[in-house]
PDB file of C-alpha atoms in Angstrom:
ATOM      1  CA  MET A   1      18.597 -18.629  19.194  1.00 78.00           C
ATOM      2  CA  THR A   2      16.449 -15.786  17.875  1.00 86.00           C
ATOM      3  CA  ALA A   3      13.055 -16.199  16.226  1.00 87.00           C
ATOM      4  CA  GLY A   4      13.151 -14.884  12.678  1.00 88.00           C
ATOM      5  CA  ILE A   5      16.923 -15.321  12.457  1.00 91.00           C
ATOM      6  CA  ASP A   6      18.019 -18.784  13.600  1.00 89.00           C
ATOM      7  CA  THR A   7      14.590 -20.305  14.249  1.00 92.00           C
ATOM      8  CA  PRO A   8      11.242 -19.716  12.509  1.00 90.00           C
ATOM      9  CA  ASP A   9       9.109 -16.851  13.747  1.00 89.00           C
ATOM     10  CA  ARG A  10       5.305 -17.078  13.970  1.00 86.00           C
ATOM     11  CA  ARG A  11       5.089 -16.916  10.158  1.00 85.00           C
ATOM     12  CA  GLY A  12       7.814 -19.520   9.615  1.00 88.00           C
ATOM     13  CA  ARG A  13      10.510 -17.070   8.514  1.00 88.00           C
ATOM     14  CA  THR A  14      14.246 -17.239   9.200  1.00 91.00           C
ATOM     15  CA  GLY A  15      17.230 -15.167   8.064  1.00 92.00           C
ATOM     16  CA  LEU A  16      15.324 -11.905   8.394  1.00 91.00           C
ATOM     17  CA  ASP A  17      18.529 -10.097   9.339  1.00 92.00           C
ATOM     18  CA  ARG A  18      19.976 -10.757   5.865  1.00 93.00           C
ATOM     19  CA  GLN A  19      17.778  -8.285   3.985  1.00 91.00           C
ATOM     20  CA  GLY A  20      19.952  -5.623   2.352  1.00 92.00           C
ATOM     21  CA  ARG A  21      23.332  -7.029   3.332  1.00 93.00           C
ATOM     22  CA  GLY A  22      24.360  -7.913  -0.221  1.00 90.00           C
ATOM     23  CA  LEU A  23      23.272  -4.707  -1.939  1.00 94.00           C
ATOM     24  CA  ASP A  24      25.917  -3.225  -4.239  1.00 95.00           C
ATOM     25  CA  GLY A  25      23.969  -1.096  -6.705  1.00 97.00           C
ATOM     26  CA  ASN A  26      25.015   2.221  -5.170  1.00 98.00           C
ATOM     27  CA  PRO A  27      28.804   2.731  -4.782  1.00 97.00           C
ATOM     28  CA  ASP A  28      28.135   5.552  -2.299  1.00 98.00           C
ATOM     29  CA  VAL A  29      26.384   3.213   0.155  1.00 98.00           C
ATOM     30  CA  ARG A  30      28.019   0.403   2.120  1.00 97.00           C
ATOM     31  CA  ILE A  31      25.782  -1.734   4.323  1.00 97.00           C
ATOM     32  CA  ARG A  32      27.578  -2.499   7.598  1.00 97.00           C
ATOM     33  CA  ASP A  33      25.000  -4.258   9.760  1.00 97.00           C
ATOM     34  CA  VAL A  34      21.340  -5.271   9.820  1.00 97.00           C
ATOM     35  CA  GLU A  35      19.635  -5.802  13.181  1.00 96.00           C
ATOM     36  CA  LEU A  36      16.243  -7.485  13.462  1.00 96.00           C
ATOM     37  CA  LEU A  37      14.144  -5.494  15.948  1.00 96.00           C
ATOM     38  CA  SER A  38      10.778  -7.230  15.555  1.00 94.00           C
ATOM     39  CA  SER A  39       9.117  -9.925  13.457  1.00 93.00           C
ATOM     40  CA  ASP A  40       5.724 -10.290  15.093  1.00 89.00           C
ATOM     41  CA  TRP A  41       3.701 -10.080  11.876  1.00 87.00           C
ATOM     42  CA  TYR A  42       5.622  -7.607   9.741  1.00 94.00           C
ATOM     43  CA  VAL A  43       9.355  -6.990  10.083  1.00 96.00           C
ATOM     44  CA  LEU A  44      11.200  -4.062  11.682  1.00 97.00           C
ATOM     45  CA  ARG A  45      14.947  -3.758  11.054  1.00 97.00           C
ATOM     46  CA  LYS A  46      17.690  -1.299  11.986  1.00 97.00           C
ATOM     47  CA  THR A  47      20.363  -0.963   9.310  1.00 97.00           C
ATOM     48  CA  THR A  48      23.769   0.631   9.815  1.00 98.00           C
ATOM     49  CA  PHE A  49      25.451   1.899   6.662  1.00 98.00           C
ATOM     50  CA  ASP A  50      28.190   4.221   5.446  1.00 98.00           C
ATOM     51  CA  TYR A  51      27.161   6.982   3.054  1.00 98.00           C
ATOM     52  CA  ARG A  52      29.519   9.001   0.847  1.00 98.00           C
ATOM     53  CA  GLY A  53      28.411  12.582   0.274  1.00 97.00           C
ATOM     54  CA  PRO A  54      29.068  14.790  -2.776  1.00 97.00           C
ATOM     55  CA  ASP A  55      32.340  16.018  -1.246  1.00 97.00           C
ATOM     56  CA  GLY A  56      33.639  12.439  -0.930  1.00 97.00           C
ATOM     57  CA  THR A  57      33.292  12.315   2.856  1.00 98.00           C
ATOM     58  CA  TRP A  58      31.928   9.118   4.368  1.00 98.00           C
ATOM     59  CA  SER A  59      29.482   9.248   7.272  1.00 98.00           C
ATOM     60  CA  ARG A  60      27.965   6.411   9.290  1.00 98.00           C
ATOM     61  CA  GLN A  61      24.177   6.424   9.500  1.00 98.00           C
ATOM     62  CA  GLN A  62      21.368   4.255  10.830  1.00 98.00           C
ATOM     63  CA  ARG A  63      17.807   3.860   9.616  1.00 97.00           C
ATOM     64  CA  GLU A  64      14.870   1.733  10.724  1.00 97.00           C
ATOM     65  CA  THR A  65      12.817   0.084   7.981  1.00 97.00           C
ATOM     66  CA  TYR A  66       9.388  -1.461   8.294  1.00 96.00           C
ATOM     67  CA  ASP A  67       8.839  -4.363   5.905  1.00 96.00           C
ATOM     68  CA  ARG A  68       5.254  -5.482   5.363  1.00 93.00           C
ATOM     69  CA  GLY A  69       5.736  -6.792   1.845  1.00 94.00           C
ATOM     70  CA  ASP A  70       4.529  -5.204  -1.384  1.00 97.00           C
ATOM     71  CA  GLY A  71       0.863  -4.546  -2.082  1.00 97.00           C
ATOM     72  CA  ALA A  72      -1.643  -3.821  -4.823  1.00 98.00           C
ATOM     73  CA  ALA A  73      -4.593  -1.453  -5.154  1.00 98.00           C
ATOM     74  CA  VAL A  74      -7.311  -0.985  -7.740  1.00 98.00           C
ATOM     75  CA  LEU A  75      -9.654   1.832  -8.694  1.00 98.00           C
ATOM     76  CA  LEU A  76     -12.991   0.296  -9.703  1.00 97.00           C
ATOM     77  CA  TYR A  77     -14.882   2.478 -12.170  1.00 97.00           C
ATOM     78  CA  ASP A  78     -17.935   2.438 -14.412  1.00 96.00           C
ATOM     79  CA  ALA A  79     -17.324   4.985 -17.147  1.00 95.00           C
ATOM     80  CA  ASP A  80     -20.871   4.688 -18.531  1.00 94.00           C
ATOM     81  CA  HIS A  81     -22.508   5.504 -15.188  1.00 94.00           C
ATOM     82  CA  GLY A  82     -19.742   7.858 -14.061  1.00 96.00           C
ATOM     83  CA  THR A  83     -19.179   6.037 -10.773  1.00 96.00           C
ATOM     84  CA  VAL A  84     -16.421   4.496  -8.695  1.00 97.00           C
ATOM     85  CA  VAL A  85     -16.545   1.939  -5.881  1.00 97.00           C
ATOM     86  CA  LEU A  86     -14.578   2.597  -2.707  1.00 97.00           C
ATOM     87  CA  THR A  87     -14.430   0.979   0.713  1.00 96.00           C
ATOM     88  CA  ARG A  88     -14.807   2.487   4.160  1.00 96.00           C
ATOM     89  CA  GLN A  89     -13.046   0.836   7.092  1.00 94.00           C
ATOM     90  CA  PHE A  90     -11.439   1.645  10.435  1.00 95.00           C
ATOM     91  CA  ARG A  91      -7.725   2.437  10.345  1.00 95.00           C
ATOM     92  CA  LEU A  92      -6.155   2.641  13.796  1.00 95.00           C
ATOM     93  CA  PRO A  93      -2.920   4.423  12.736  1.00 95.00           C
ATOM     94  CA  ALA A  94      -4.950   7.229  11.121  1.00 97.00           C
ATOM     95  CA  TYR A  95      -7.221   7.410  14.187  1.00 97.00           C
ATOM     96  CA  VAL A  96      -4.338   7.829  16.643  1.00 98.00           C
ATOM     97  CA  ASN A  97      -2.760  10.451  14.347  1.00 97.00           C
ATOM     98  CA  GLY A  98      -5.622  12.896  14.258  1.00 96.00           C
ATOM     99  CA  HIS A  99      -8.275  11.471  11.937  1.00 96.00           C
ATOM    100  CA  PRO A 100     -11.657  12.212  13.576  1.00 96.00           C
ATOM    101  CA  ASP A 101     -13.002   8.642  13.629  1.00 97.00           C
ATOM    102  CA  GLY A 102     -10.411   6.537  11.768  1.00 97.00           C
ATOM    103  CA  MET A 103     -12.957   5.536   9.110  1.00 96.00           C
ATOM    104  CA  LEU A 104     -11.160   6.025   5.806  1.00 97.00           C
ATOM    105  CA  LEU A 105     -12.534   5.911   2.281  1.00 98.00           C
ATOM    106  CA  GLU A 106     -10.139   3.887   0.129  1.00 97.00           C
ATOM    107  CA  VAL A 107      -9.783   1.949  -3.081  1.00 98.00           C
ATOM    108  CA  PRO A 108      -9.655  -1.848  -2.525  1.00 96.00           C
ATOM    109  CA  ALA A 109      -6.112  -2.901  -1.683  1.00 96.00           C
ATOM    110  CA  GLY A 110      -4.050  -5.513   0.087  1.00 95.00           C
ATOM    111  CA  LEU A 111      -0.700  -7.236   0.308  1.00 95.00           C
ATOM    112  CA  LEU A 112       0.469  -9.487  -2.513  1.00 95.00           C
ATOM    113  CA  ASP A 113       0.970 -12.450  -0.148  1.00 90.00           C
ATOM    114  CA  GLY A 114       2.918 -14.301  -2.823  1.00 91.00           C
ATOM    115  CA  ASP A 115       0.487 -13.562  -5.658  1.00 96.00           C
ATOM    116  CA  ALA A 116       1.215 -11.584  -8.792  1.00 97.00           C
ATOM    117  CA  PRO A 117      -0.146  -8.007  -8.549  1.00 97.00           C
ATOM    118  CA  GLU A 118      -3.016  -8.667 -10.994  1.00 96.00           C
ATOM    119  CA  GLU A 119      -4.067 -11.742  -9.036  1.00 96.00           C
ATOM    120  CA  ALA A 120      -3.881  -9.790  -5.799  1.00 96.00           C
ATOM    121  CA  ILE A 121      -6.172  -6.993  -6.979  1.00 96.00           C
ATOM    122  CA  ARG A 122      -8.763  -9.459  -8.254  1.00 95.00           C
ATOM    123  CA  ARG A 123      -8.664 -11.183  -4.865  1.00 94.00           C
ATOM    124  CA  GLU A 124      -8.920  -7.942  -2.926  1.00 93.00           C
ATOM    125  CA  ALA A 125     -11.704  -6.532  -5.098  1.00 93.00           C
ATOM    126  CA  ALA A 126     -13.753  -9.693  -4.544  1.00 91.00           C
ATOM    127  CA  GLU A 127     -13.057  -9.806  -0.793  1.00 91.00           C
ATOM    128  CA  GLU A 128     -13.595  -6.108  -0.111  1.00 92.00           C
ATOM    129  CA  THR A 129     -16.466  -5.299  -2.507  1.00 93.00           C
ATOM    130  CA  GLY A 130     -17.883  -8.613  -3.745  1.00 90.00           C
ATOM    131  CA  LEU A 131     -17.284  -7.476  -7.316  1.00 91.00           C
ATOM    132  CA  ALA A 132     -15.624  -9.310 -10.178  1.00 88.00           C
ATOM    133  CA  ILE A 133     -13.590  -6.856 -12.204  1.00 91.00           C
ATOM    134  CA  GLY A 134     -12.920  -6.462 -15.891  1.00 90.00           C
ATOM    135  CA  SER A 135      -9.530  -6.270 -17.569  1.00 92.00           C
ATOM    136  CA  PRO A 136      -7.195  -4.299 -15.258  1.00 95.00           C
ATOM    137  CA  GLN A 137      -4.901  -1.521 -16.448  1.00 97.00           C
ATOM    138  CA  ARG A 138      -1.585  -1.075 -14.665  1.00 97.00           C
ATOM    139  CA  VAL A 139      -1.186   2.588 -13.724  1.00 98.00           C
ATOM    140  CA  PHE A 140       1.941   3.007 -11.575  1.00 98.00           C
ATOM    141  CA  ALA A 141       3.836   1.372  -8.706  1.00 98.00           C
ATOM    142  CA  PRO A 142       5.022   4.012  -6.217  1.00 97.00           C
ATOM    143  CA  TYR A 143       6.911   3.598  -2.966  1.00 97.00           C
ATOM    144  CA  MET A 144       4.325   4.879  -0.508  1.00 93.00           C
ATOM    145  CA  SER A 145       6.553   6.023   2.365  1.00 95.00           C
ATOM    146  CA  PRO A 146      10.166   5.519   1.246  1.00 96.00           C
ATOM    147  CA  GLY A 147      11.710   7.153   4.292  1.00 95.00           C
ATOM    148  CA  SER A 148      10.754   4.242   6.536  1.00 96.00           C
ATOM    149  CA  VAL A 149       8.512   1.651   4.829  1.00 97.00           C
ATOM    150  CA  THR A 150       9.812  -0.722   2.155  1.00 96.00           C
ATOM    151  CA  GLU A 151       6.407  -1.325   0.541  1.00 97.00           C
ATOM    152  CA  ARG A 152       5.889  -0.710  -3.151  1.00 97.00           C
ATOM    153  CA  LEU A 153       2.220  -0.488  -4.151  1.00 98.00           C
ATOM    154  CA  HIS A 154       1.172  -1.776  -7.579  1.00 98.00           C
ATOM    155  CA  CYS A 155      -1.771   0.397  -8.612  1.00 98.00           C
ATOM    156  CA  PHE A 156      -4.380  -0.573 -11.202  1.00 98.00           C
ATOM    157  CA  ALA A 157      -7.690   0.609 -12.580  1.00 98.00           C
ATOM    158  CA  ALA A 158     -10.400  -1.796 -13.705  1.00 97.00           C
ATOM    159  CA  PRO A 159     -14.007  -1.531 -14.855  1.00 97.00           C
ATOM    160  CA  TYR A 160     -16.915  -3.018 -12.970  1.00 94.00           C
ATOM    161  CA  ASP A 161     -20.559  -3.497 -13.931  1.00 88.00           C
ATOM    162  CA  GLY A 162     -22.451  -0.624 -12.318  1.00 80.00           C
ATOM    163  CA  SER A 163     -25.798  -2.222 -13.114  1.00 78.00           C
ATOM    164  CA  ALA A 164     -25.042  -5.262 -10.922  1.00 77.00           C
ATOM    165  CA  PRO A 165     -26.317  -5.392  -7.316  1.00 75.00           C
ATOM    166  CA  LEU A 166     -23.772  -4.009  -4.865  1.00 76.00           C
ATOM    167  CA  ALA A 167     -23.213  -5.456  -1.405  1.00 69.00           C
ATOM    168  CA  ASP A 168     -23.511  -3.127   1.592  1.00 64.00           C
ATOM    169  CA  ARG A 169     -20.666  -4.742   3.509  1.00 61.00           C
ATOM    170  CA  ALA A 170     -17.792  -7.082   2.740  1.00 61.00           C
ATOM    171  CA  GLY A 171     -14.434  -8.237   4.073  1.00 56.00           C
ATOM    172  CA  VAL A 172     -12.881 -11.377   5.519  1.00 57.00           C
ATOM    173  CA  ALA A 173     -14.292 -11.775   9.040  1.00 55.00           C
ATOM    174  CA  GLU A 174     -11.459 -14.109  10.090  1.00 61.00           C
ATOM    175  CA  GLU A 175      -9.019 -11.258   9.404  1.00 63.00           C
ATOM    176  CA  GLY A 176     -11.043  -8.768  11.438  1.00 53.00           C
ATOM    177  CA  GLU A 177     -12.299  -6.921   8.375  1.00 65.00           C
ATOM    178  CA  ASP A 178     -15.562  -4.990   8.555  1.00 82.00           C
ATOM    179  CA  ILE A 179     -15.798  -3.061   5.304  1.00 89.00           C
ATOM    180  CA  ALA A 180     -18.581  -0.852   4.007  1.00 93.00           C
ATOM    181  CA  VAL A 181     -18.888  -0.782   0.217  1.00 95.00           C
ATOM    182  CA  VAL A 182     -19.428   2.741  -1.097  1.00 96.00           C
ATOM    183  CA  GLU A 183     -20.421   3.651  -4.660  1.00 96.00           C
ATOM    184  CA  LEU A 184     -19.955   7.324  -5.519  1.00 97.00           C
ATOM    185  CA  PRO A 185     -20.230   9.523  -8.582  1.00 97.00           C
ATOM    186  CA  PHE A 186     -16.679  10.113  -9.724  1.00 97.00           C
ATOM    187  CA  THR A 187     -17.146  13.880  -9.519  1.00 97.00           C
ATOM    188  CA  LYS A 188     -18.222  13.540  -5.886  1.00 97.00           C
ATOM    189  CA  ALA A 189     -15.193  11.388  -5.037  1.00 97.00           C
ATOM    190  CA  LEU A 190     -12.879  13.918  -6.690  1.00 96.00           C
ATOM    191  CA  SER A 191     -14.418  16.794  -4.744  1.00 96.00           C
ATOM    192  CA  MET A 192     -13.939  14.794  -1.527  1.00 97.00           C
ATOM    193  CA  VAL A 193     -10.210  14.780  -2.196  1.00 96.00           C
ATOM    194  CA  ARG A 194     -10.258  18.575  -2.201  1.00 94.00           C
ATOM    195  CA  THR A 195     -12.298  18.788   1.014  1.00 96.00           C
ATOM    196  CA  GLY A 196     -10.139  16.205   2.792  1.00 96.00           C
ATOM    197  CA  GLU A 197     -12.979  13.688   3.172  1.00 97.00           C
ATOM    198  CA  ILE A 198     -10.802  11.320   1.153  1.00 98.00           C
ATOM    199  CA  ALA A 199      -7.353  11.392   2.760  1.00 97.00           C
ATOM    200  CA  ASP A 200      -5.871   8.016   1.818  1.00 97.00           C
ATOM    201  CA  ALA A 201      -2.818   8.507  -0.414  1.00 97.00           C
ATOM    202  CA  LYS A 202      -3.315   5.618  -2.843  1.00 98.00           C
ATOM    203  CA  THR A 203      -6.936   6.636  -3.367  1.00 98.00           C
ATOM    204  CA  VAL A 204      -6.027  10.275  -3.976  1.00 98.00           C
ATOM    205  CA  LEU A 205      -3.367   9.222  -6.505  1.00 98.00           C
ATOM    206  CA  LEU A 206      -5.700   6.938  -8.443  1.00 98.00           C
ATOM    207  CA  LEU A 207      -8.598   9.412  -8.492  1.00 97.00           C
ATOM    208  CA  GLN A 208      -6.306  12.176  -9.742  1.00 96.00           C
ATOM    209  CA  TRP A 209      -4.919   9.848 -12.413  1.00 97.00           C
ATOM    210  CA  ALA A 210      -8.480   8.972 -13.492  1.00 97.00           C
ATOM    211  CA  ALA A 211      -9.247  12.671 -13.893  1.00 96.00           C
ATOM    212  CA  LEU A 212      -6.024  13.551 -15.700  1.00 95.00           C
ATOM    213  CA  GLU A 213      -5.584  10.697 -18.147  1.00 94.00           C
ATOM    214  CA  GLY A 214      -7.790   7.799 -17.065  1.00 96.00           C
ATOM    215  CA  PRO A 215     -11.428   6.918 -17.746  1.00 95.00           C
ATOM    216  CA  PHE A 216     -12.696  10.310 -16.527  1.00 95.00           C
ATOM    217  CA  ALA A 217     -10.088  12.518 -18.191  1.00 93.00           C
ATOM    218  CA  GLY A 218     -11.347  16.067 -18.378  1.00 77.00           C
ATOM    219  CA  VAL A 219     -14.206  15.512 -15.919  1.00 72.00           C
ATOM    220  CA  ARG A 220     -14.380  18.077 -13.117  1.00 70.00           C
ATOM    221  CA  PRO A 221     -16.585  18.299 -10.020  1.00 66.00           C
TER     222      PRO A 221
END
C-alpha cells in the first residue's frame, strides 16, 4: 500500500498516480505510465509517454512534473498617489540558486487552495499586506515554468487606498510567514526591474503590464 495512491497521504489524497492518464487532446502524445515519486506536501510525478514527431516517428520520453496546484497573484496599486504595494520575504530556492540573501520583492500571491482566483487574491492581499482591495481586474494566467511545474498563475491588478495606514509586517505566523510590507512609487518599482532588484517573474510581468496598458500606462522611471 502506497500513501497518495492506495491510502491517504498526509493531506488526505489518494489516486495521485492517475493525473494525466486519460488525456487525449493531442493525437501526437500517448501517456504510457505515471509514477508517483513524492507526495509530502506537493506532488512529484514521473510520466512516460510516446511522442510523434513531424516526420511521423514515435519516440518514448519521460518527464518529471511538480504539482503544487494553481495560484493567484495581485498587483496592488494606487493610481492617484502613483504607488504600488509589494512584499519582501525569504525564498529558500532563490537563495540556494544565487540570490544574495533570498529576500525577494514580490506582489502578494498564494495557492488557490480550493478557492476561486478572485477569492484567493483577496485572501492573500489581506494576509500578506493587511489591505482590503478594490474591484480586481483579471490580467492574464500564464504557466510559470511549463517545462517542469504544472502551476498556472491567475494574475490580477486591484486598487488599494494609499491614504490608509500601512502595516510594517504581515503574514500567517502558523505557516512560517514573516513578510515585510513595502510601498513604493511605481516608477521606482519599474526601475528596480531593470536593475535586477526585483527578480520575481510574476512581479516583473505585472509591473510591465501596468506600464504598458495598465493603470500606469505611459509612465516611465
